[in-house]
CSV table of C-alpha atoms and ligand atoms in Angstrom, one decimal:
chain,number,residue,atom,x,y,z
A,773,UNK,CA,11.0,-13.2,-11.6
A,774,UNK,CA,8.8,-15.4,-9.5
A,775,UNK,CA,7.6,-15.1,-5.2
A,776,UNK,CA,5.0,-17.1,-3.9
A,777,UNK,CA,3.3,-15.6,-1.0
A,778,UNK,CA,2.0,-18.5,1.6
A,779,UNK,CA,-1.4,-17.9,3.5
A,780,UNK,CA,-3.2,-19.6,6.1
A,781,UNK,CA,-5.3,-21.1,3.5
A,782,UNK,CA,-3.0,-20.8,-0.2
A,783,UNK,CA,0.1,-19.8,-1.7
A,784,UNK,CA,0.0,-17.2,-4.3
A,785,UNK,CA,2.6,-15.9,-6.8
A,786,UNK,CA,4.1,-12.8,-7.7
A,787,UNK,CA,5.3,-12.3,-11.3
A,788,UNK,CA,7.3,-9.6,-11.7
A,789,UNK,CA,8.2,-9.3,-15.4
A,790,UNK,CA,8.6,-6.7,-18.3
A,791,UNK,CA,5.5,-7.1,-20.2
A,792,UNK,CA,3.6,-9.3,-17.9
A,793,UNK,CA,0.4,-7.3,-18.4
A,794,UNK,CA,0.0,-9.0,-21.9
A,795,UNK,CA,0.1,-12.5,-20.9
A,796,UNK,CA,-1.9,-12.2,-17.4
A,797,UNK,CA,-3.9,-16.0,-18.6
A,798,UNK,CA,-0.7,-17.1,-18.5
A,799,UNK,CA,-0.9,-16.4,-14.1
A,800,UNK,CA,-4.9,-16.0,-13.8
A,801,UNK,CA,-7.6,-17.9,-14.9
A,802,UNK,CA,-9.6,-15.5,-17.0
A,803,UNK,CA,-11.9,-18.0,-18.7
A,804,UNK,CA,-15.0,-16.8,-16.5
A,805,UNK,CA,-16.6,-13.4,-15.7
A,806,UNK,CA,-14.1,-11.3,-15.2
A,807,UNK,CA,-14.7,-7.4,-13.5
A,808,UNK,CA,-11.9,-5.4,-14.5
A,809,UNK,CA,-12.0,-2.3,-11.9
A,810,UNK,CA,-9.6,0.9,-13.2
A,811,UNK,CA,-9.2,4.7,-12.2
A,812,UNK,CA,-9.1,7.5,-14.4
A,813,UNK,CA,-5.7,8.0,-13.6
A,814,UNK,CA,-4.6,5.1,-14.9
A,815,UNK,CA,-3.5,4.6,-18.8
A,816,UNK,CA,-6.8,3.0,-20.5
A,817,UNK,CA,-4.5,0.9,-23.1
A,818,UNK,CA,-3.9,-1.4,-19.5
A,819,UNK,CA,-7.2,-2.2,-18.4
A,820,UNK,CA,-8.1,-2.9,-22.5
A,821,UNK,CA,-5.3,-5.0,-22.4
A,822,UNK,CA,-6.4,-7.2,-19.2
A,823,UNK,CA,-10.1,-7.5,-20.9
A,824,UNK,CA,-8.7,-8.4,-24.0
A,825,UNK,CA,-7.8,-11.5,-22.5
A,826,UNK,CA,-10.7,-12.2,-20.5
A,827,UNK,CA,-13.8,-14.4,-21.9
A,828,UNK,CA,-16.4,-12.5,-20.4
A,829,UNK,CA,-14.9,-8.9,-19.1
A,830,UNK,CA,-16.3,-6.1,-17.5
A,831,UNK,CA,-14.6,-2.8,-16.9
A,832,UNK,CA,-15.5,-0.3,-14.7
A,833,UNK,CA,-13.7,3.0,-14.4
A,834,UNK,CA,-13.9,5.3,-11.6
A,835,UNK,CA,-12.3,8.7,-10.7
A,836,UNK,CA,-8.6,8.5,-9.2
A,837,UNK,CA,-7.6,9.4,-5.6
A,838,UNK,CA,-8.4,8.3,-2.2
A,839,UNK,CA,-11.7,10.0,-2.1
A,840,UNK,CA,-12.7,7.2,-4.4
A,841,UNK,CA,-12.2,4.2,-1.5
A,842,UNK,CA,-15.8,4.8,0.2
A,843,UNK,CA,-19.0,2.3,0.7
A,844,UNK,CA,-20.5,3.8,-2.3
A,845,UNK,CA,-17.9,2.8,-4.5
A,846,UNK,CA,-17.7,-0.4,-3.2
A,847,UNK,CA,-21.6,-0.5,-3.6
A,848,UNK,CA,-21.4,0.2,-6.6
A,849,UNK,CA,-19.1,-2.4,-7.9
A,850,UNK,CA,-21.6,-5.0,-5.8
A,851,UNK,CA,-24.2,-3.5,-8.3
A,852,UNK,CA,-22.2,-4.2,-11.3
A,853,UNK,CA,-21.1,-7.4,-10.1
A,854,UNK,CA,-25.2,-8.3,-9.6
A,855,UNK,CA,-26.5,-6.6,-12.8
A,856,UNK,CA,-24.0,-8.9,-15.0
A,857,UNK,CA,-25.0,-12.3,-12.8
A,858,UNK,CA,-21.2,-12.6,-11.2
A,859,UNK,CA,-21.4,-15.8,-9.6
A,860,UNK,CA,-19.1,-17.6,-7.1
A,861,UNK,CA,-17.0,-18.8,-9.6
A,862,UNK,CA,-16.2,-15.3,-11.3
A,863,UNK,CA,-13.6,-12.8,-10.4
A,864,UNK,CA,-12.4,-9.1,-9.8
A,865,UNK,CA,-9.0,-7.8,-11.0
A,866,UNK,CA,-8.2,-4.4,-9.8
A,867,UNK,CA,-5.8,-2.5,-12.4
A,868,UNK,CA,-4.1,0.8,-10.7
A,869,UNK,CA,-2.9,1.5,-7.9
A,870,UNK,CA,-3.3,0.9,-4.2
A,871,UNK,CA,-6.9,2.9,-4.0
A,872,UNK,CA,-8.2,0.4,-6.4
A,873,UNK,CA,-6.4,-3.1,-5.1
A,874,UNK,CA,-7.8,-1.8,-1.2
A,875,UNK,CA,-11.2,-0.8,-3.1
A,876,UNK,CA,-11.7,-3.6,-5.6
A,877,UNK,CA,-10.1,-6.6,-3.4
A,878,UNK,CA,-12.8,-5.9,-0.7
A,879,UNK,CA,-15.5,-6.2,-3.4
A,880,UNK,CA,-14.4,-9.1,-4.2
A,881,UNK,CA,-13.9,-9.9,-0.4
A,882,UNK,CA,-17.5,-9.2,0.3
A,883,UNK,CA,-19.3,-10.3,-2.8
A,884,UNK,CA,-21.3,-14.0,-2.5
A,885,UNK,CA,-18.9,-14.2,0.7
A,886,UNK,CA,-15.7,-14.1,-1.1
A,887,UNK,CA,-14.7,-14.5,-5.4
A,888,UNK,CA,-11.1,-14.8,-6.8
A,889,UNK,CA,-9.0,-11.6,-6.4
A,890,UNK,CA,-5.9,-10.7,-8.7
A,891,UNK,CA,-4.3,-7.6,-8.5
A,892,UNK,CA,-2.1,-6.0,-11.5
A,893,UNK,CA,-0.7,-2.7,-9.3
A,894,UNK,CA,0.3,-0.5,-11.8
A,895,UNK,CA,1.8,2.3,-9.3
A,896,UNK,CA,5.8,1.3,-7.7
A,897,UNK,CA,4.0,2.3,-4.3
A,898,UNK,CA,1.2,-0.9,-4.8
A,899,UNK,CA,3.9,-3.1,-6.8
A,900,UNK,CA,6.0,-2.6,-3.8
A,901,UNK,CA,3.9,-2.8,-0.7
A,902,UNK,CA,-0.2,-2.8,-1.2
A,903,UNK,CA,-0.3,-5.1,-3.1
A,904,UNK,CA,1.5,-8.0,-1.0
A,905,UNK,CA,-0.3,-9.0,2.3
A,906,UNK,CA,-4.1,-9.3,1.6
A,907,UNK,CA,-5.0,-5.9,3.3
A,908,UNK,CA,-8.1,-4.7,1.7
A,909,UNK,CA,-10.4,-1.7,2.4
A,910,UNK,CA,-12.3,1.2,1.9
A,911,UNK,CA,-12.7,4.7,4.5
A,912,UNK,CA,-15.3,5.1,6.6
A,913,UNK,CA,-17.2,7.7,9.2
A,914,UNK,CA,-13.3,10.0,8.6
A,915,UNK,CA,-11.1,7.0,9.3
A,916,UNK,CA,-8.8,5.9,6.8
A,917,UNK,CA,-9.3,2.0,5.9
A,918,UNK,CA,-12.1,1.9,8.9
A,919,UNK,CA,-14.1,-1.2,7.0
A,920,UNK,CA,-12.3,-3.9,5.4
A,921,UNK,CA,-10.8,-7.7,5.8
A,922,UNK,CA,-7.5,-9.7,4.9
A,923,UNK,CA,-8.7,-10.9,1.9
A,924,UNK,CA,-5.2,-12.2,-0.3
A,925,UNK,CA,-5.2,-12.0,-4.2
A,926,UNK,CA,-4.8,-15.5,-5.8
A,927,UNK,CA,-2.2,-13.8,-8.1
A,928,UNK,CA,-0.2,-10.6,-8.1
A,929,UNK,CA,1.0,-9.1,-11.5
A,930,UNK,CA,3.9,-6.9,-11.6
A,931,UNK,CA,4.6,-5.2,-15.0
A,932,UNK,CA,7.8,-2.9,-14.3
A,933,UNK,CA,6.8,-1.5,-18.0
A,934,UNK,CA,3.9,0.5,-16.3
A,935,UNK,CA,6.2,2.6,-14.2
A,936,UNK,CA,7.0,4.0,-17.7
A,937,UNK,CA,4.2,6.6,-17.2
A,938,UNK,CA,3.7,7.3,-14.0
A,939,UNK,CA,4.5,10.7,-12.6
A,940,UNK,CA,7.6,11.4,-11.1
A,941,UNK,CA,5.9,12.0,-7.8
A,942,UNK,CA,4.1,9.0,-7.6
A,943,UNK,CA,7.3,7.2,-8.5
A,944,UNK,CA,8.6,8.8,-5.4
A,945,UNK,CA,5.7,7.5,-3.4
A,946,UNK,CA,6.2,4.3,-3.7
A,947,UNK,CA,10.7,5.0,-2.9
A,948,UNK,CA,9.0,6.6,0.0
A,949,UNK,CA,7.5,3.0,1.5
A,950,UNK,CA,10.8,1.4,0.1
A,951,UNK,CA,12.7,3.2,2.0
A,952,UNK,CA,10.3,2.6,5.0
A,953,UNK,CA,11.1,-1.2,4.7
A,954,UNK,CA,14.6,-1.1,4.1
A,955,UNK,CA,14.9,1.1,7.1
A,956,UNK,CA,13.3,-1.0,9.7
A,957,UNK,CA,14.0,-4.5,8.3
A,958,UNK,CA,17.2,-4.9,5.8
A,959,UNK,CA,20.4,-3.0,6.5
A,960,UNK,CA,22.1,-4.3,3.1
A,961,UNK,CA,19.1,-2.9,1.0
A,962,UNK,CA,18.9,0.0,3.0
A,963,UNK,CA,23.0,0.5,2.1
A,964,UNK,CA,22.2,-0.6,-1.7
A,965,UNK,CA,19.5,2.2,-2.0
A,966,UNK,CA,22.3,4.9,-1.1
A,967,UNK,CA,24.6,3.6,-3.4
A,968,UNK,CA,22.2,4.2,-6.0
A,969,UNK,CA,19.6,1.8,-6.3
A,970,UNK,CA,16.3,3.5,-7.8
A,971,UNK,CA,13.6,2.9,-9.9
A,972,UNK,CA,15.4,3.4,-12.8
A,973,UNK,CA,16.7,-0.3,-11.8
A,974,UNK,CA,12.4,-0.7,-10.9
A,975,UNK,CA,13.0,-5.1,-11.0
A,976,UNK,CA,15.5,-5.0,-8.5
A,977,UNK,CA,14.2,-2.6,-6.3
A,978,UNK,CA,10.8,-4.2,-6.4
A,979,UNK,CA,11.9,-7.6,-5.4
A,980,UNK,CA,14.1,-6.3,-2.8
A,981,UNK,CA,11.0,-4.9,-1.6
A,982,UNK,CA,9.1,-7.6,-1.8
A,983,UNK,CA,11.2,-9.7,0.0
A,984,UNK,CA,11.1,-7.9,2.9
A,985,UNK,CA,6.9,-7.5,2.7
A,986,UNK,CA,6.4,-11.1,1.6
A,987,UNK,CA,8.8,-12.6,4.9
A,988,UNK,CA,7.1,-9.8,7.6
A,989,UNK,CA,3.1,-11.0,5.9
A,990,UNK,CA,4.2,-14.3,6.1
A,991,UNK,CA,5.4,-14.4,9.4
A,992,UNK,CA,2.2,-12.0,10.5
A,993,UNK,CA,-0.2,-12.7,8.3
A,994,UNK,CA,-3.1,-10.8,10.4
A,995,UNK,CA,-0.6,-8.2,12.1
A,996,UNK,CA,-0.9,-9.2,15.9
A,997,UNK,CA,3.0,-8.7,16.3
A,998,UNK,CA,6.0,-8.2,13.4
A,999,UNK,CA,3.4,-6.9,10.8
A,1000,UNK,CA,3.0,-3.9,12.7
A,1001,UNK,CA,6.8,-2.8,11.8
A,1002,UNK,CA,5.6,-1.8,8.1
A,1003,UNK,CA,3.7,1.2,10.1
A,1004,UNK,CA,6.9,3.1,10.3
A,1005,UNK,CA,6.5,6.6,9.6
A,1006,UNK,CA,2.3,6.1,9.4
A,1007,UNK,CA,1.3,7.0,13.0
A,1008,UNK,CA,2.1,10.6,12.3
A,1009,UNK,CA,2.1,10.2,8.1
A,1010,UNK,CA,-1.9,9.3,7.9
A,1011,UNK,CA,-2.3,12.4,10.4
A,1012,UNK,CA,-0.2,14.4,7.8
A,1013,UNK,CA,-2.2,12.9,4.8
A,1014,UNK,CA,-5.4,14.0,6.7
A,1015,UNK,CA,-4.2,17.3,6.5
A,1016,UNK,CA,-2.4,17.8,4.0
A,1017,UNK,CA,-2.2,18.2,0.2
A,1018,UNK,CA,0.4,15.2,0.6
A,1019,UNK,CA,0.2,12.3,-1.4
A,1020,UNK,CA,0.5,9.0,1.0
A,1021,UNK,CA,3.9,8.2,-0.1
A,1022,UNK,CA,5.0,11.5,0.5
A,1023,UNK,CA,3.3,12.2,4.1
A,1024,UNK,CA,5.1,8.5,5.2
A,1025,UNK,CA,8.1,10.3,4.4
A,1026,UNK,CA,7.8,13.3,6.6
A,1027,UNK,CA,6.1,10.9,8.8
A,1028,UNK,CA,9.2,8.8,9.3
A,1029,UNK,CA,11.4,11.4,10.8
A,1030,UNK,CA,9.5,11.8,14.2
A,1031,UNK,CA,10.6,8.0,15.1
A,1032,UNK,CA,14.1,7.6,13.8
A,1033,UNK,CA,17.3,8.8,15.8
A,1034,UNK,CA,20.3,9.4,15.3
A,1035,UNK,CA,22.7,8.6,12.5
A,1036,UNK,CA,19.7,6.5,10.9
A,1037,UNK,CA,17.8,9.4,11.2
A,1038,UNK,CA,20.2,11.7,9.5
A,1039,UNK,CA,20.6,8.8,6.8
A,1040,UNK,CA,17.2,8.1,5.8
A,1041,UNK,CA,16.5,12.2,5.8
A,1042,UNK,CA,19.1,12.2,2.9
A,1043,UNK,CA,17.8,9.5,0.9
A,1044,UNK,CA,13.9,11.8,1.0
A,1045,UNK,CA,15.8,14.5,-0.3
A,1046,UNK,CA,17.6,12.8,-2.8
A,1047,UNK,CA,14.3,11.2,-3.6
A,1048,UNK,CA,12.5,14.7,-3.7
A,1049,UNK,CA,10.1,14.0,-0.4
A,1050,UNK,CA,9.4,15.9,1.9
A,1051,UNK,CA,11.0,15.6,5.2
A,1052,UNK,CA,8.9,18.2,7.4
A,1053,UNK,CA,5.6,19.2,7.6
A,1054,UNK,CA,3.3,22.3,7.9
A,1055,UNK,CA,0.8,21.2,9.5
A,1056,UNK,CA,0.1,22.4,13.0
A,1057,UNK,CA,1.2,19.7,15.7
A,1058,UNK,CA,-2.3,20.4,17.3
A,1059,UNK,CA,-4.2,19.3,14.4
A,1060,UNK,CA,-1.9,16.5,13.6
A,1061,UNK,CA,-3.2,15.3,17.5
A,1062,UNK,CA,-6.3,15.7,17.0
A,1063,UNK,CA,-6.3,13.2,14.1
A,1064,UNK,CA,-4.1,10.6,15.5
A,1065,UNK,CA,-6.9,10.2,18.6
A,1066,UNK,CA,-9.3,10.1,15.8
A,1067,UNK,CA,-7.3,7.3,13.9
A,1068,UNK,CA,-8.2,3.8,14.7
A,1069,UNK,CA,-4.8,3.3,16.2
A,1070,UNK,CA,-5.3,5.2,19.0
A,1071,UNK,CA,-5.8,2.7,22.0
A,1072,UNK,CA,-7.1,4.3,25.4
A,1073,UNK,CA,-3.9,4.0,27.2
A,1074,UNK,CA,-1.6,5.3,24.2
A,1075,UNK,CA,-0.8,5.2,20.7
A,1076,UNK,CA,1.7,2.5,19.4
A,1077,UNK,CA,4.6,3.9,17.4
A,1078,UNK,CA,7.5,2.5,15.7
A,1079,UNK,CA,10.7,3.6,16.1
A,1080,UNK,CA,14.1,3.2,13.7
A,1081,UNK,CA,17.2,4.1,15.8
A,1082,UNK,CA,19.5,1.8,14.0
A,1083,UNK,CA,19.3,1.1,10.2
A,1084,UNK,CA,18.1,-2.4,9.5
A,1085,UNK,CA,15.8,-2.7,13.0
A,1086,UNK,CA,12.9,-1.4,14.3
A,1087,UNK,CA,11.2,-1.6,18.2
A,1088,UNK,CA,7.4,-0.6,19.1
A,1089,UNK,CA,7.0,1.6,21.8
A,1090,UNK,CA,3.6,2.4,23.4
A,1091,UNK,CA,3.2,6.4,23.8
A,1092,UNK,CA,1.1,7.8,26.0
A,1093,UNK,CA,-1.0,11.0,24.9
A,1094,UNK,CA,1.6,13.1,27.2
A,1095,UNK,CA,4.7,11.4,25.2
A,1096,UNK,CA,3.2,11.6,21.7
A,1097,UNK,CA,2.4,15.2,21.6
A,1098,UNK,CA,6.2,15.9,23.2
A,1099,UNK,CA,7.3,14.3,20.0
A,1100,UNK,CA,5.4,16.2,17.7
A,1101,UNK,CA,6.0,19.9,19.3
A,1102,UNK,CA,9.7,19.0,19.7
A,1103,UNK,CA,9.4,17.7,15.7
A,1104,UNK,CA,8.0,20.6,15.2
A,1105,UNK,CA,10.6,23.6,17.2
A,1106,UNK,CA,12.9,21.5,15.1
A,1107,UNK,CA,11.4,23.0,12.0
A,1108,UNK,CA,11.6,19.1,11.3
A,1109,UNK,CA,15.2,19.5,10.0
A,1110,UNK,CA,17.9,16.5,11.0
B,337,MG,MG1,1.6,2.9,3.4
C-alpha cells in the first residue's frame, strides 16, 4: 500500500508493506552518507538492516524513552553528523519510534539548514500518527516539544512486520491515538474499530489511520485551524504524562474522557477498556493544573480544548482557567468512570 503526503514544497510517500524494511533503496536514496539514529529499545537486527543498505551508514544508538528528546541529544547527533563530514547532500533516517522520528527529524531539520529526512517508525503509535505531518522536536526548560520545526520526511516506511515485537502496551499506545482519530474525524472507522478491527489486522488499521492524519496535515499543514483536532484527549493527557508513570499513548487515553459526552463518551470508554487503557487518572486535579499553565498551550485568556460529543466530529472550545479546572475536579468526583 502506497499514500503520498503533499507539502507546501513536496509530495512524499508512505509505503506501508510487510517487509518493507528490507528494500528501503527501493523508497530512499541511500547512495550517500546516511545517519541511521536507533533507541535501545528498539530490535538491533532493524537498524543493521537499514545500514546494510546504505553506502556510507552511520548508526547511532541512544537510550529509549522521552527523556532521550533533549538539546543534548540532538547536540550530539550534530556532532556525529560533523565528525563524519555530513554534507548537504547526506541524510538522517530515524528507526524507532516517535522519540526518535521527533529527535532525529529535527537533526536533520537543523543541520547545514536542513538534509533529507526519512522516517522508518517501528512503533503502531509513530506508524499511525508521528510519523505523518512533519512535526519534529525535542523538550526543553520542562515543556514537552518546546523547540522544534515542521520539517516533513521525504519518505515514510511502514513495515507492519515490526509490530511483531513490540510490547503489548505499546501496541496499545498507538490503538490509543487511533482511537483518538477515529473519534473526532471518521464515524465508519470509528464503528469498524468496535466491530473488531485491531492490530492484529495492523495494515488496515494503519491506513485507516493514515487517511484521516494525511487529509487533516494536508489541509493544515502548520496547524493554524483543523490540525488542532488531532489534540483530542492531549490538553489534559501531556498534563497526565507529566505526572505520571503513563506511557503517552496511555495518558491520551485517560486524557480523552474529560472532553467527550455523552453516548460517544460511554463508546470510546469501552473501546480503552477493551484495549487495556486506562480511562482515569490518579493524579491530583491540582497538579494536573499546574502543568497545563505550564504547557505551551496555555494562552493568557484560556486554554483551547477539544471536545468529541458526537462520534465522527470534533469542536474547539476556548476554556478559561475558571472552566478548565471545573472540568478536571468534576472528572475527578467522577472517580473518572462513564
Ligand atoms: Mg499524541
Amino acid at each position: 500500500m502506497k499514500f503520498s503526503v503533499k507539502t507546501r514544497d513536496f509530495t512524499y510517500p508512505i509505503v506501508v508493506e510487510q517487509g518493507a524494511l528490507e528494500r528501503l533503496d527501493g523508497v530512499c536514496d541511500l547512495e550517500r552518507r546516511v545517519l541511521v539514529v536507533t533507541d535501545d529499545g528498539v530490535p538491533e537486527a532493524y537498524a543493521e538492516r537499514v545500514a546494510a543498505q546504505c553506502r556510507e551508514p552511520v548508526v547511532v544508538r541512544l537510550p529509549q524513552g522521552e527523556a532521550t528528546k533533549t538539546l543534548e541529544s540532538w547536540a550530539r547527533l550534530l556532532q556525529t553528523l560533523l565528525d563524519h563530514h555530513f554534507d548537504r547532500k547526506d541524510c538522517v533516517v530515524a528507526v524507532g519510534g516517535g522519540v526518535m522520528g521527533d529527535l532525529a527529524g529535527f537533526a536533520a531539520a537543523s543541520y547545514m539548514r536542513g538534509v533529507d529526512f526519512y522516517n522508518v517508525p517501528t512503533t503502531l503509535l509513530s506508524q499511525v500518527d508521528s510519523s505523518i505531518g512533519g512535526k519534529t522536536a525535542v523538550d526543553f526548560g520542562g515543556v514537552k516539544n518546546s523547540v522544534g520545526a515542521f520539517y516533513p520526511p521525504r519518505a515514510v516506511v511502514i513495515d507492519p512486520q515490526t509490530l511483531k515485537t513490540l510490547d503489548a502496551r505499546q501496541v496499545a499506545c498507538g490503538m490509543a491515538e487511533t482511537i483518538k482519530m477515529a473519534a473526532a474525524f471518521d464515524a465508519d472507522f470509528f464503528t469498524a474499530i468496535e466491530a473488531g478491527l485491531s492490530a492484529d489486522d495492523a495494515e488496515a488499521l494503519i491506513a485507516g489511520a493514515l487517511r484521516i492524519k494525511r487529509a487533516v496535515v494536508e489541509a493544515d499543514e502548520t496547524e493554524k485551524g483543523l490540525r488542532r483536532a488531532l489534540n483530542f484527549g492531549h490538553t489534559v493527557g501531556h498534563a497526565i504524562e507529566a505526572n505520571s508513570a503513563l506511557l503517552h499513548g496511555e495518558s491520551i487515553a485517560a486524557g480523552m474522557l474529560y472532553f467527550a459526552s455523552g453516548e460517544a463518551r460511554e463508546r470510546i470508554a469501552a473501546l480503552l477498556r477493551r484495549e487495556k487503557l486506562p480511562t482515569e487518572t490518579d493524579v491530583a486535579p491540582k497538579r494536573l493544573m499546574e502543568t497545563l499553565l505550564h504547557d505551551k498551550k496555555a494562552e493568557a485568556d484560556g486554554v483551547v480544548v477539544v471536545r468529541v460529543d458526537e462520534i465522527g466530529t470534533h469542536r474547539l472550545e476556548k476554556l478559561s482557567q475558571e472552566a478548565l479546572w471545573d472540568v478536571l475536579t468534576q472528572h475527578a468526583s467522577k472517580g473518572g468512570r462513564s
